[in-house]
Amino acid sequence: SSGINAEYGHWVQVTKSCDVCSKKYQVIEKFETLERDHYFLLKTLGQENRYSEIAGAHGNPSVKGRNPHELVVHYFSQLDEYVLWDLQAVYKDDFVAFGYTPHFRVRKNPYVA
């Protein structure tokens, strides 16, 4: 095992950390479309004038303006197949719940010879 502890803090699966499936969300923000989703939410709330004050205020400033798909590929390419396999297994339910297909899909279990 790669030692991924998904029961701890930030890394816990969304489907295990809250009752996500029973809620009727009106907006779900995704990493790939975060800026657009923020604007949509603010506009829906009648607060679009606040967009410029919070746009890009989240996360690592070095990623601002970079293609989200390229960032995912870049970061996941730094992980070995064992970690990728474990991530895929740990977050399987989250991928299904939010309509994601992992970009790092590992087709063969590296733990089996």
mmCIF file of C-alpha atoms in Angstrom:
data_model
loop_
_atom_site.group_PDB
_atom_site.id
_atom_site.type_symbol
_atom_site.label_atom_id
_atom_site.label_comp_id
_atom_site.label_asym_id
_atom_site.label_seq_id
_atom_site.Cartn_x
_atom_site.Cartn_y
_atom_site.Cartn_z
ATOM 1 C CA SER A 1 0.000 0.000 0.000
ATOM 2 C CA SER A 2 1.166 3.525 -0.775
ATOM 3 C CA GLY A 3 0.077 4.786 2.639
ATOM 4 C CA ILE A 4 -2.788 7.014 1.453
ATOM 5 C CA ASN A 5 -4.876 7.804 4.524
ATOM 6 C CA ALA A 6 -8.215 8.968 3.163
ATOM 7 C CA GLU A 7 -9.804 8.922 6.610
ATOM 8 C CA TYR A 8 -7.743 11.941 7.686
ATOM 9 C CA GLY A 9 -8.843 15.551 7.305
ATOM 10 C CA HIS A 10 -8.543 17.077 3.861
ATOM 11 C CA TRP A 11 -8.186 13.750 2.094
ATOM 12 C CA VAL A 12 -11.434 12.143 3.278
ATOM 13 C CA GLN A 13 -13.767 11.221 0.436
ATOM 14 C CA VAL A 14 -16.633 13.678 -0.077
ATOM 15 C CA THR A 15 -19.103 10.795 -0.237
ATOM 16 C CA LYS A 16 -17.984 9.745 3.265
ATOM 17 C CA SER A 17 -17.570 13.177 4.844
ATOM 18 C CA CYS A 18 -21.115 14.398 4.328
ATOM 19 C CA ASP A 19 -24.517 13.336 3.164
ATOM 20 C CA VAL A 20 -23.824 14.571 -0.363
ATOM 21 C CA CYS A 21 -26.167 12.236 -2.209
ATOM 22 C CA SER A 22 -29.264 13.288 -0.264
ATOM 23 C CA LYS A 23 -28.843 16.988 -1.000
ATOM 24 C CA LYS A 24 -30.358 18.825 -3.957
ATOM 25 C CA TYR A 25 -27.494 21.116 -4.944
ATOM 26 C CA GLN A 26 -28.207 24.048 -7.230
ATOM 27 C CA VAL A 27 -24.537 24.668 -8.017
ATOM 28 C CA ILE A 28 -21.537 22.334 -7.974
ATOM 29 C CA GLU A 29 -18.185 23.971 -8.637
ATOM 30 C CA LYS A 30 -15.524 21.870 -10.302
ATOM 31 C CA PHE A 31 -11.783 22.496 -10.459
ATOM 32 C CA GLU A 32 -11.766 22.426 -14.255
ATOM 33 C CA THR A 33 -14.308 25.255 -14.488
ATOM 34 C CA LEU A 34 -13.791 26.978 -11.136
ATOM 35 C CA GLU A 35 -13.513 30.571 -12.408
ATOM 36 C CA ARG A 36 -16.630 30.204 -14.580
ATOM 37 C CA ASP A 37 -18.505 28.440 -11.779
ATOM 38 C CA HIS A 38 -17.579 31.189 -9.272
ATOM 39 C CA TYR A 39 -18.922 33.828 -11.634
ATOM 40 C CA PHE A 40 -22.147 31.870 -12.224
ATOM 41 C CA LEU A 41 -22.700 31.488 -8.469
ATOM 42 C CA LEU A 42 -22.064 35.169 -7.778
ATOM 43 C CA LYS A 43 -24.332 36.202 -10.642
ATOM 44 C CA THR A 44 -27.070 33.885 -9.334
ATOM 45 C CA LEU A 45 -26.740 35.559 -5.921
ATOM 46 C CA GLY A 46 -26.753 39.049 -7.462
ATOM 47 C CA GLN A 47 -23.142 39.578 -6.377
ATOM 48 C CA GLU A 48 -21.307 39.488 -9.715
ATOM 49 C CA ASN A 49 -19.697 42.861 -8.877
ATOM 50 C CA ARG A 50 -17.630 40.956 -6.264
ATOM 51 C CA TYR A 51 -16.117 38.620 -8.880
ATOM 52 C CA SER A 52 -12.950 40.645 -9.439
ATOM 53 C CA GLU A 53 -12.199 40.709 -5.703
ATOM 54 C CA ILE A 54 -12.292 36.893 -5.349
ATOM 55 C CA ALA A 55 -11.310 35.668 -8.830
ATOM 56 C CA GLY A 56 -8.093 33.710 -8.578
ATOM 57 C CA ALA A 57 -7.903 34.282 -4.821
ATOM 58 C CA HIS A 58 -7.993 30.560 -4.092
ATOM 59 C CA GLY A 59 -5.185 28.051 -4.214
ATOM 60 C CA ASN A 60 -1.696 28.269 -5.579
ATOM 61 C CA PRO A 61 -1.014 31.530 -7.475
ATOM 62 C CA SER A 62 1.477 29.734 -9.754
ATOM 63 C CA VAL A 63 -1.390 27.834 -11.428
ATOM 64 C CA LYS A 64 -3.413 30.947 -12.352
ATOM 65 C CA GLY A 65 -4.118 31.046 -16.057
ATOM 66 C CA ARG A 66 -2.874 27.505 -16.706
ATOM 67 C CA ASN A 67 -5.028 24.869 -18.361
ATOM 68 C CA PRO A 68 -6.581 22.682 -15.613
ATOM 69 C CA HIS A 69 -6.182 19.483 -17.664
ATOM 70 C CA GLU A 70 -2.467 20.202 -18.167
ATOM 71 C CA LEU A 71 -2.087 20.812 -14.424
ATOM 72 C CA VAL A 72 -3.746 17.491 -13.607
ATOM 73 C CA VAL A 73 -1.514 15.643 -16.067
ATOM 74 C CA HIS A 74 1.578 17.452 -14.746
ATOM 75 C CA TYR A 75 0.933 16.679 -11.082
ATOM 76 C CA PHE A 76 -0.273 13.102 -11.519
ATOM 77 C CA SER A 77 2.673 12.280 -13.799
ATOM 78 C CA GLN A 78 4.900 12.724 -10.740
ATOM 79 C CA LEU A 79 3.226 9.843 -8.874
ATOM 80 C CA ASP A 80 4.090 6.171 -9.253
ATOM 81 C CA GLU A 81 1.577 3.536 -10.368
ATOM 82 C CA TYR A 82 1.051 2.279 -6.779
ATOM 83 C CA VAL A 83 -0.108 5.675 -5.525
ATOM 84 C CA LEU A 84 -2.263 6.162 -8.623
ATOM 85 C CA TRP A 85 -3.868 2.736 -8.129
ATOM 86 C CA ASP A 86 -4.625 3.550 -4.490
ATOM 87 C CA LEU A 87 -6.036 6.986 -5.346
ATOM 88 C CA GLN A 88 -8.255 5.417 -7.974
ATOM 89 C CA ALA A 89 -9.572 2.876 -5.440
ATOM 90 C CA VAL A 90 -9.999 5.298 -2.520
ATOM 91 C CA TYR A 91 -11.879 7.939 -4.513
ATOM 92 C CA LYS A 92 -13.915 5.610 -6.754
ATOM 93 C CA ASP A 93 -17.222 6.589 -5.144
ATOM 94 C CA ASP A 94 -16.407 10.306 -5.441
ATOM 95 C CA PHE A 95 -15.561 9.903 -9.140
ATOM 96 C CA VAL A 96 -18.933 8.260 -9.723
ATOM 97 C CA ALA A 97 -20.905 10.741 -7.571
ATOM 98 C CA PHE A 98 -19.494 13.797 -9.343
ATOM 99 C CA GLY A 99 -19.200 12.418 -12.864
ATOM 100 C CA TYR A 100 -15.413 12.291 -13.078
ATOM 101 C CA THR A 101 -13.227 9.837 -14.926
ATOM 102 C CA PRO A 102 -9.737 9.798 -13.418
ATOM 103 C CA HIS A 103 -7.138 11.209 -15.824
ATOM 104 C CA PHE A 104 -4.620 8.861 -14.255
ATOM 105 C CA ARG A 105 -6.524 5.631 -14.772
ATOM 106 C CA VAL A 106 -4.353 2.629 -13.935
ATOM 107 C CA ARG A 107 -5.698 -0.441 -15.700
ATOM 108 C CA LYS A 108 -3.527 -3.141 -14.124
ATOM 109 C CA ASN A 109 -3.122 -3.629 -10.395
ATOM 110 C CA PRO A 110 0.587 -2.998 -9.709
ATOM 111 C CA TYR A 111 0.401 -5.013 -6.478
ATOM 112 C CA VAL A 112 -0.314 -8.220 -8.416
ATOM 113 C CA ALA A 113 2.607 -9.776 -10.263
#
